[in-house]
């Protein structure tokens, strides 16, 4: 196990394009940190700076109290699992997993024991004599993880490792990574654009946009108390509904509906009386019955839940009901909001 400190990291490329701005994070021993955000937000660049594959333009990287900012990758004792597996096609699975240990000229018996132990953890014992092209995508990704495990590194880095797998394999491999983390109690940094992976895997999530950290917290914190409009819209599926509303006389008023505020909400919005703010409502916080009329344009039954898409006047809305519904285009349904989020219109920050 190891702890890391990422202190004021910047990444500026030769053409003066800045990819990461003032990244700060302390990672505890055995913690699984997930960096999440859309393509181009700087998450993979940050991971590559930790790995030593990208130079750090400014700031420091500390591992176990040692400054490794300028240290070459081979000396950082970090193992990385890539999106494309990066396996040697002419080698057997055993040879692929043993490759880095052979480079270190470790004892043959120790190499053998480490490979067998990793193979058993990952369910690859009966695949060791095969070549990569004889395995499924999920099995090849497990081989890539096995190659990292045998090195017993201080830190494991995962760069979108499930992106090339189909939905079913992604779910199965995600569970394997979670079990692996618990079994090894290892420090891991995991990069993904998939918020489902972030919510299910992370001890803490770092949500990024355009090179900046937007929020750091547990999955529940980012889901339940998003720091700003970006986090609120990115975390959660289907995404949060947003409406521009005016705070007026104990209500938030929009073209098409008016919603009463609780005493606590009135106090929170006291400084915004007669001002326009953004109201956010998650689809699952919308229930049938109320004074808000939704004109339905589509109905998606998902088994235990139904997504009902429609409009309130000219405002699009998605409702997630807990039962099977059979609304049709042209139907109307009256709803109410059970939980509301408020955001400053100018700063986009959450109003607390």
Short mmCIF file of C-alpha atoms in Angstrom, two decimals:
data_model
loop_
_atom_site.label_atom_id
_atom_site.label_comp_id
_atom_site.label_asym_id
_atom_site.label_seq_id
_atom_site.Cartn_x
_atom_site.Cartn_y
_atom_site.Cartn_z
CA UNK A 1 0.00 0.00 0.00
CA UNK A 2 1.04 3.57 -0.64
CA UNK A 3 -0.21 7.11 -0.27
CA UNK A 4 0.12 9.81 -2.90
CA UNK A 5 0.02 13.58 -2.85
CA UNK A 6 -0.70 15.43 -6.09
CA UNK A 7 0.18 19.02 -5.30
CA UNK A 8 -0.78 21.87 -7.67
CA UNK A 9 -0.16 19.80 -10.81
CA UNK A 10 -0.30 21.64 -14.14
CA UNK A 11 0.20 20.24 -17.61
CA UNK A 12 1.10 22.69 -20.38
CA UNK A 13 2.09 21.35 -23.79
CA UNK A 14 4.70 22.88 -26.09
CA UNK A 15 2.03 24.78 -28.05
CA UNK A 16 0.96 26.51 -24.79
CA UNK A 17 -2.25 24.49 -24.58
CA UNK A 18 -2.96 23.75 -20.93
CA UNK A 19 -4.61 20.38 -20.26
CA UNK A 20 -4.64 20.32 -16.44
CA UNK A 21 -4.94 23.24 -14.02
CA UNK A 22 -3.83 23.20 -10.36
CA UNK A 23 -4.77 19.59 -9.60
CA UNK A 24 -4.65 18.83 -5.85
CA UNK A 25 -5.43 15.47 -4.24
CA UNK A 26 -4.25 13.40 -1.29
CA UNK A 27 -4.78 9.65 -1.84
CA UNK A 28 -4.77 7.36 1.19
CA UNK A 29 -3.26 3.88 1.51
CA UNK A 30 -5.49 1.31 -0.17
CA UNK A 31 -7.89 3.90 -1.59
CA UNK A 32 -9.56 3.50 -5.01
CA UNK A 33 -9.80 6.91 -6.64
CA UNK A 34 -11.77 7.35 -9.87
CA UNK A 35 -11.09 10.31 -12.18
CA UNK A 36 -14.22 10.89 -14.25
CA UNK A 37 -15.26 13.40 -16.87
CA UNK A 38 -15.93 13.83 -20.59
CA UNK A 39 -13.30 13.31 -23.28
CA UNK A 40 -10.61 15.97 -23.20
CA UNK A 41 -11.19 16.98 -19.57
CA UNK A 42 -7.60 16.14 -18.48
CA UNK A 43 -8.20 12.92 -16.54
CA UNK A 44 -5.95 10.65 -18.65
CA UNK A 45 -3.29 13.37 -18.80
CA UNK A 46 -3.32 13.50 -14.99
CA UNK A 47 -2.97 9.72 -14.81
CA UNK A 48 -0.07 9.79 -17.27
CA UNK A 49 1.68 12.44 -15.14
CA UNK A 50 1.40 10.11 -12.15
CA UNK A 51 2.81 7.26 -14.26
CA UNK A 52 5.66 9.43 -15.56
CA UNK A 53 4.50 9.12 -19.18
CA UNK A 54 3.86 12.87 -19.28
CA UNK A 55 6.17 15.49 -17.78
CA UNK A 56 4.70 17.58 -14.96
CA UNK A 57 4.78 21.24 -16.02
CA UNK A 58 4.32 22.56 -12.48
CA UNK A 59 3.63 21.12 -9.05
CA UNK A 60 4.81 18.04 -7.21
CA UNK A 61 4.00 14.33 -7.07
CA UNK A 62 4.80 12.71 -3.72
CA UNK A 63 4.62 8.93 -3.20
CA UNK A 64 5.13 7.63 0.35
CA UNK A 65 6.72 10.92 1.34
CA UNK A 66 9.22 10.89 -1.55
CA UNK A 67 9.20 13.51 -4.30
CA UNK A 68 9.04 11.55 -7.58
CA UNK A 69 8.12 14.50 -9.82
CA UNK A 70 11.22 14.13 -12.02
CA UNK A 71 11.74 10.40 -11.49
CA UNK A 72 11.58 8.19 -14.62
CA UNK A 73 8.57 5.82 -14.91
CA UNK A 74 10.60 2.66 -14.28
CA UNK A 75 11.68 3.92 -10.85
CA UNK A 76 8.22 4.92 -9.56
CA UNK A 77 7.07 1.34 -8.84
CA UNK A 78 3.74 1.92 -10.57
CA UNK A 79 1.84 -0.56 -12.77
CA UNK A 80 -0.53 0.66 -15.48
CA UNK A 81 -3.40 -1.18 -17.18
CA UNK A 82 -4.26 0.28 -20.58
CA UNK A 83 -7.47 0.42 -22.60
CA UNK A 84 -6.04 -1.66 -25.46
CA UNK A 85 -4.55 -4.44 -23.25
CA UNK A 86 -1.02 -3.98 -24.77
CA UNK A 87 -0.31 -7.74 -24.81
CA UNK A 88 2.41 -9.42 -26.86
CA UNK A 89 0.61 -11.55 -29.45
CA UNK A 90 3.50 -13.99 -30.00
CA UNK A 91 3.77 -14.83 -26.29
CA UNK A 92 1.60 -17.13 -24.20
CA UNK A 93 -0.50 -15.72 -21.39
CA UNK A 94 2.08 -17.05 -18.91
CA UNK A 95 4.90 -15.31 -20.80
CA UNK A 96 2.95 -12.05 -20.98
CA UNK A 97 2.31 -12.06 -17.24
CA UNK A 98 5.92 -12.96 -16.44
CA UNK A 99 7.48 -10.51 -18.90
CA UNK A 100 8.25 -7.59 -16.56
CA UNK A 101 9.60 -9.96 -13.90
CA UNK A 102 11.93 -11.59 -16.42
CA UNK A 103 13.19 -8.15 -17.40
CA UNK A 104 14.07 -7.58 -13.76
CA UNK A 105 15.88 -10.94 -13.80
CA UNK A 106 13.94 -12.18 -10.80
CA UNK A 107 14.29 -15.76 -9.57
CA UNK A 108 12.51 -18.21 -11.92
CA UNK A 109 10.75 -20.02 -9.08
CA UNK A 110 9.50 -16.75 -7.61
CA UNK A 111 8.26 -15.64 -11.04
CA UNK A 112 6.41 -18.93 -11.44
CA UNK A 113 4.74 -18.61 -8.04
CA UNK A 114 3.71 -14.98 -8.66
CA UNK A 115 2.21 -15.79 -12.08
CA UNK A 116 0.28 -18.78 -10.73
CA UNK A 117 -1.03 -16.74 -7.79
CA UNK A 118 -2.19 -13.89 -10.05
CA UNK A 119 -3.74 -16.35 -12.51
CA UNK A 120 -5.72 -17.97 -9.70
CA UNK A 121 -7.01 -14.62 -8.46
CA UNK A 122 -8.19 -13.71 -11.95
CA UNK A 123 -9.49 -17.13 -13.02
CA UNK A 124 -6.83 -17.57 -15.71
CA UNK A 125 -5.12 -20.74 -14.49
CA UNK A 126 -6.41 -22.85 -17.38
CA UNK A 127 -5.54 -20.16 -19.96
CA UNK A 128 -1.81 -19.77 -19.29
CA UNK A 129 -0.64 -21.76 -22.32
CA UNK A 130 -2.87 -19.92 -24.78
CA UNK A 131 -2.03 -16.88 -26.92
CA UNK A 132 -3.92 -13.58 -26.53
CA UNK A 133 -5.84 -14.05 -29.80
CA UNK A 134 -7.40 -17.20 -28.34
CA UNK A 135 -9.02 -15.27 -25.49
CA UNK A 136 -12.09 -13.04 -25.26
CA UNK A 137 -11.76 -9.30 -24.68
CA UNK A 138 -12.64 -9.71 -21.02
CA UNK A 139 -10.03 -12.43 -20.55
CA UNK A 140 -7.37 -10.32 -22.27
CA UNK A 141 -8.13 -7.43 -19.94
CA UNK A 142 -7.71 -9.80 -16.99
CA UNK A 143 -4.31 -10.82 -18.39
CA UNK A 144 -3.35 -7.13 -18.51
CA UNK A 145 -4.41 -6.83 -14.86
CA UNK A 146 -2.49 -10.00 -14.01
CA UNK A 147 0.66 -8.57 -15.55
CA UNK A 148 0.28 -5.60 -13.19
CA UNK A 149 -0.50 -7.75 -10.13
CA UNK A 150 2.64 -9.90 -10.38
CA UNK A 151 4.81 -6.81 -9.97
CA UNK A 152 3.23 -5.99 -6.58
CA UNK A 153 3.58 -2.26 -7.32
CA UNK A 154 2.98 0.58 -4.91
CA UNK A 155 0.16 1.98 -7.08
CA UNK A 156 -2.11 0.53 -9.78
CA UNK A 157 -3.23 2.86 -12.58
CA UNK A 158 -6.18 2.00 -14.87
CA UNK A 159 -6.71 4.05 -18.04
CA UNK A 160 -10.27 3.38 -19.27
CA UNK A 161 -9.69 -0.39 -19.11
CA UNK A 162 -13.26 -1.40 -19.98
CA UNK A 163 -13.87 0.85 -22.99
CA UNK A 164 -13.30 -1.91 -25.55
CA UNK A 165 -15.67 -4.40 -23.89
CA UNK A 166 -19.36 -4.91 -24.57
CA UNK A 167 -21.91 -3.95 -21.90
CA UNK A 168 -22.17 -7.41 -20.32
CA UNK A 169 -18.39 -7.86 -20.12
CA UNK A 170 -17.96 -4.34 -18.75
CA UNK A 171 -20.24 -5.18 -15.85
CA UNK A 172 -18.50 -8.48 -15.12
CA UNK A 173 -14.99 -7.02 -15.37
CA UNK A 174 -15.98 -4.02 -13.24
CA UNK A 175 -17.01 -6.42 -10.48
CA UNK A 176 -13.70 -8.28 -10.86
CA UNK A 177 -11.75 -5.04 -10.43
CA UNK A 178 -13.74 -4.23 -7.30
CA UNK A 179 -13.06 -7.69 -5.85
CA UNK A 180 -9.40 -7.38 -6.82
CA UNK A 181 -9.13 -4.09 -4.98
CA UNK A 182 -10.67 -5.56 -1.83
CA UNK A 183 -8.45 -8.64 -2.02
CA UNK A 184 -5.19 -6.77 -2.61
CA UNK A 185 -6.13 -3.71 -0.50
CA UNK A 186 -4.08 -1.81 -3.06
CA UNK A 187 -3.91 1.90 -3.87
CA UNK A 188 -5.56 2.43 -7.26
CA UNK A 189 -6.29 5.36 -9.57
CA UNK A 190 -8.89 4.59 -12.23
CA UNK A 191 -9.79 6.81 -15.19
CA UNK A 192 -13.13 6.58 -16.98
CA UNK A 193 -15.71 8.69 -18.82
CA UNK A 194 -18.42 6.27 -17.64
CA UNK A 195 -20.16 7.61 -14.54
CA UNK A 196 -21.61 4.15 -13.76
CA UNK A 197 -18.06 2.84 -13.35
CA UNK A 198 -17.20 5.84 -11.19
CA UNK A 199 -20.23 5.43 -8.90
CA UNK A 200 -19.82 1.67 -8.45
CA UNK A 201 -16.03 1.45 -8.06
CA UNK A 202 -14.81 4.54 -6.26
CA UNK A 203 -14.02 5.19 -2.64
CA UNK A 204 -13.82 8.80 -3.83
CA UNK A 205 -14.52 10.40 -7.20
CA UNK A 206 -12.66 13.30 -8.79
CA UNK A 207 -14.98 14.90 -11.35
CA UNK A 208 -13.15 16.96 -13.98
CA UNK A 209 -14.11 19.33 -16.78
CA UNK A 210 -11.87 21.29 -19.17
CA UNK A 211 -8.76 20.58 -17.11
CA UNK A 212 -10.22 21.69 -13.78
CA UNK A 213 -11.33 19.62 -10.80
CA UNK A 214 -15.03 20.32 -10.29
CA UNK A 215 -15.62 18.25 -7.15
CA UNK A 216 -13.94 15.57 -5.03
CA UNK A 217 -16.00 13.34 -2.78
CA UNK A 218 -17.65 9.98 -2.21
CA UNK A 219 -20.04 8.71 -4.90
CA UNK A 220 -22.99 9.62 -2.67
CA UNK A 221 -21.67 13.15 -2.09
CA UNK A 222 -21.34 13.84 -5.81
CA UNK A 223 -24.74 12.31 -6.52
CA UNK A 224 -26.65 13.82 -3.61
CA UNK A 225 -24.91 17.18 -3.16
CA UNK A 226 -23.29 18.16 -6.49
CA UNK A 227 -21.08 21.23 -6.19
CA UNK A 228 -22.22 22.85 -9.43
CA UNK A 229 -24.31 22.46 -12.57
CA UNK A 230 -21.62 20.47 -14.38
CA UNK A 231 -21.37 17.78 -11.70
CA UNK A 232 -25.16 17.70 -11.31
CA UNK A 233 -25.62 17.13 -15.04
CA UNK A 234 -22.76 14.66 -15.47
CA UNK A 235 -23.35 12.38 -12.49
CA UNK A 236 -26.62 10.44 -12.58
CA UNK A 237 -28.40 8.53 -15.33
CA UNK A 238 -30.70 9.72 -16.78
CA UNK A 239 -29.24 13.17 -16.16
CA UNK A 240 -30.80 15.77 -13.90
CA UNK A 241 -33.57 17.98 -15.32
CA UNK A 242 -32.84 21.72 -15.24
CA UNK A 243 -35.27 24.66 -15.30
CA UNK A 244 -34.74 28.42 -15.10
CA UNK A 245 -37.06 29.58 -12.32
CA UNK A 246 -37.79 32.78 -10.39
CA UNK A 247 -37.84 32.78 -6.59
CA UNK A 248 -41.06 34.51 -5.63
CA UNK A 249 -43.21 34.59 -2.48
CA UNK A 250 -42.20 31.19 -1.13
CA UNK A 251 -42.27 29.47 -4.51
CA UNK A 252 -40.04 28.82 -7.50
CA UNK A 253 -41.98 29.86 -10.57
CA UNK A 254 -41.44 28.76 -14.14
CA UNK A 255 -43.43 29.08 -17.34
CA UNK A 256 -45.71 26.09 -16.85
CA UNK A 257 -45.49 25.45 -13.11
CA UNK A 258 -45.02 26.88 -9.64
CA UNK A 259 -43.52 24.78 -6.84
CA UNK A 260 -43.91 25.55 -3.14
CA UNK A 261 -40.74 25.74 -1.08
CA UNK A 262 -40.22 24.13 2.31
CA UNK A 263 -39.26 26.34 5.24
CA UNK A 264 -35.66 25.18 4.91
CA UNK A 265 -35.62 25.91 1.16
CA UNK A 266 -37.09 29.37 1.75
CA UNK A 267 -34.24 30.12 4.14
CA UNK A 268 -31.65 28.79 1.66
CA UNK A 269 -33.04 30.99 -1.13
CA UNK A 270 -33.67 34.08 0.98
CA UNK A 271 -31.00 36.11 -0.82
CA UNK A 272 -32.44 35.15 -4.22
CA UNK A 273 -35.96 36.58 -3.83
CA UNK A 274 -37.19 37.92 -7.21
CA UNK A 275 -34.09 36.56 -8.91
CA UNK A 276 -33.69 33.82 -11.52
CA UNK A 277 -31.89 30.65 -10.48
CA UNK A 278 -31.57 27.14 -11.91
CA UNK A 279 -33.74 24.42 -10.43
CA UNK A 280 -32.44 20.85 -10.76
CA UNK A 281 -34.60 17.76 -10.29
CA UNK A 282 -33.42 14.20 -10.75
CA UNK A 283 -35.80 12.00 -12.79
CA UNK A 284 -36.20 9.61 -9.85
CA UNK A 285 -37.29 12.54 -7.63
CA UNK A 286 -40.38 13.06 -9.78
CA UNK A 287 -43.55 11.21 -8.75
CA UNK A 288 -47.02 10.88 -10.22
CA UNK A 289 -49.61 13.14 -8.67
CA UNK A 290 -49.26 16.89 -8.35
CA UNK A 291 -49.90 20.19 -10.10
CA UNK A 292 -47.22 20.00 -12.81
CA UNK A 293 -48.60 18.74 -16.12
CA UNK A 294 -46.25 16.80 -18.40
CA UNK A 295 -47.16 16.31 -22.05
CA UNK A 296 -45.70 12.89 -22.86
CA UNK A 297 -43.84 12.24 -26.12
CA UNK A 298 -42.20 8.87 -25.34
CA UNK A 299 -42.32 6.03 -22.80
CA UNK A 300 -39.39 3.67 -22.09
CA UNK A 301 -40.21 0.61 -19.99
CA UNK A 302 -37.08 -0.80 -18.30
CA UNK A 303 -38.67 -3.53 -16.20
CA UNK A 304 -38.90 -2.27 -12.64
CA UNK A 305 -38.81 1.36 -13.78
CA UNK A 306 -40.16 3.46 -16.63
CA UNK A 307 -38.66 6.57 -18.19
CA UNK A 308 -41.36 8.99 -19.28
CA UNK A 309 -40.08 11.79 -21.53
CA UNK A 310 -42.16 14.87 -22.17
CA UNK A 311 -42.46 18.63 -21.90
CA UNK A 312 -43.83 21.06 -19.35
CA UNK A 313 -44.84 23.93 -21.63
CA UNK A 314 -41.59 24.29 -23.64
CA UNK A 315 -39.31 22.66 -21.07
CA UNK A 316 -38.14 19.09 -21.66
CA UNK A 317 -38.44 16.73 -18.71
CA UNK A 318 -37.57 13.09 -18.00
CA UNK A 319 -39.40 11.27 -15.20
CA UNK A 320 -38.28 7.93 -13.77
CA UNK A 321 -41.23 6.09 -12.23
CA UNK A 322 -40.79 2.99 -10.11
CA UNK A 323 -43.39 0.90 -11.86
CA UNK A 324 -44.27 -0.28 -15.36
CA UNK A 325 -46.19 2.47 -17.15
CA UNK A 326 -47.91 2.53 -20.52
CA UNK A 327 -48.06 6.23 -21.36
CA UNK A 328 -48.29 7.04 -25.05
CA UNK A 329 -47.28 10.09 -27.06
CA UNK A 330 -50.00 12.68 -26.56
CA UNK A 331 -50.91 11.55 -23.03
CA UNK A 332 -50.55 13.85 -20.05
CA UNK A 333 -49.43 13.02 -16.50
CA UNK A 334 -49.47 15.25 -13.45
CA UNK A 335 -46.33 15.10 -11.30
CA UNK A 336 -44.61 16.67 -8.31
CA UNK A 337 -40.99 17.01 -7.18
CA UNK A 338 -39.87 15.21 -4.01
CA UNK A 339 -36.32 16.62 -3.93
CA UNK A 340 -34.97 19.83 -5.43
CA UNK A 341 -31.47 21.22 -6.11
CA UNK A 342 -30.75 24.93 -6.60
CA UNK A 343 -27.89 26.57 -8.54
CA UNK A 344 -26.75 30.16 -8.92
CA UNK A 345 -27.49 31.26 -12.47
CA UNK A 346 -24.25 33.26 -12.85
CA UNK A 347 -21.64 31.15 -11.03
CA UNK A 348 -23.38 27.76 -11.69
CA UNK A 349 -22.43 26.78 -8.12
CA UNK A 350 -24.90 24.98 -5.89
CA UNK A 351 -26.89 27.17 -3.51
CA UNK A 352 -26.61 25.72 -0.03
#
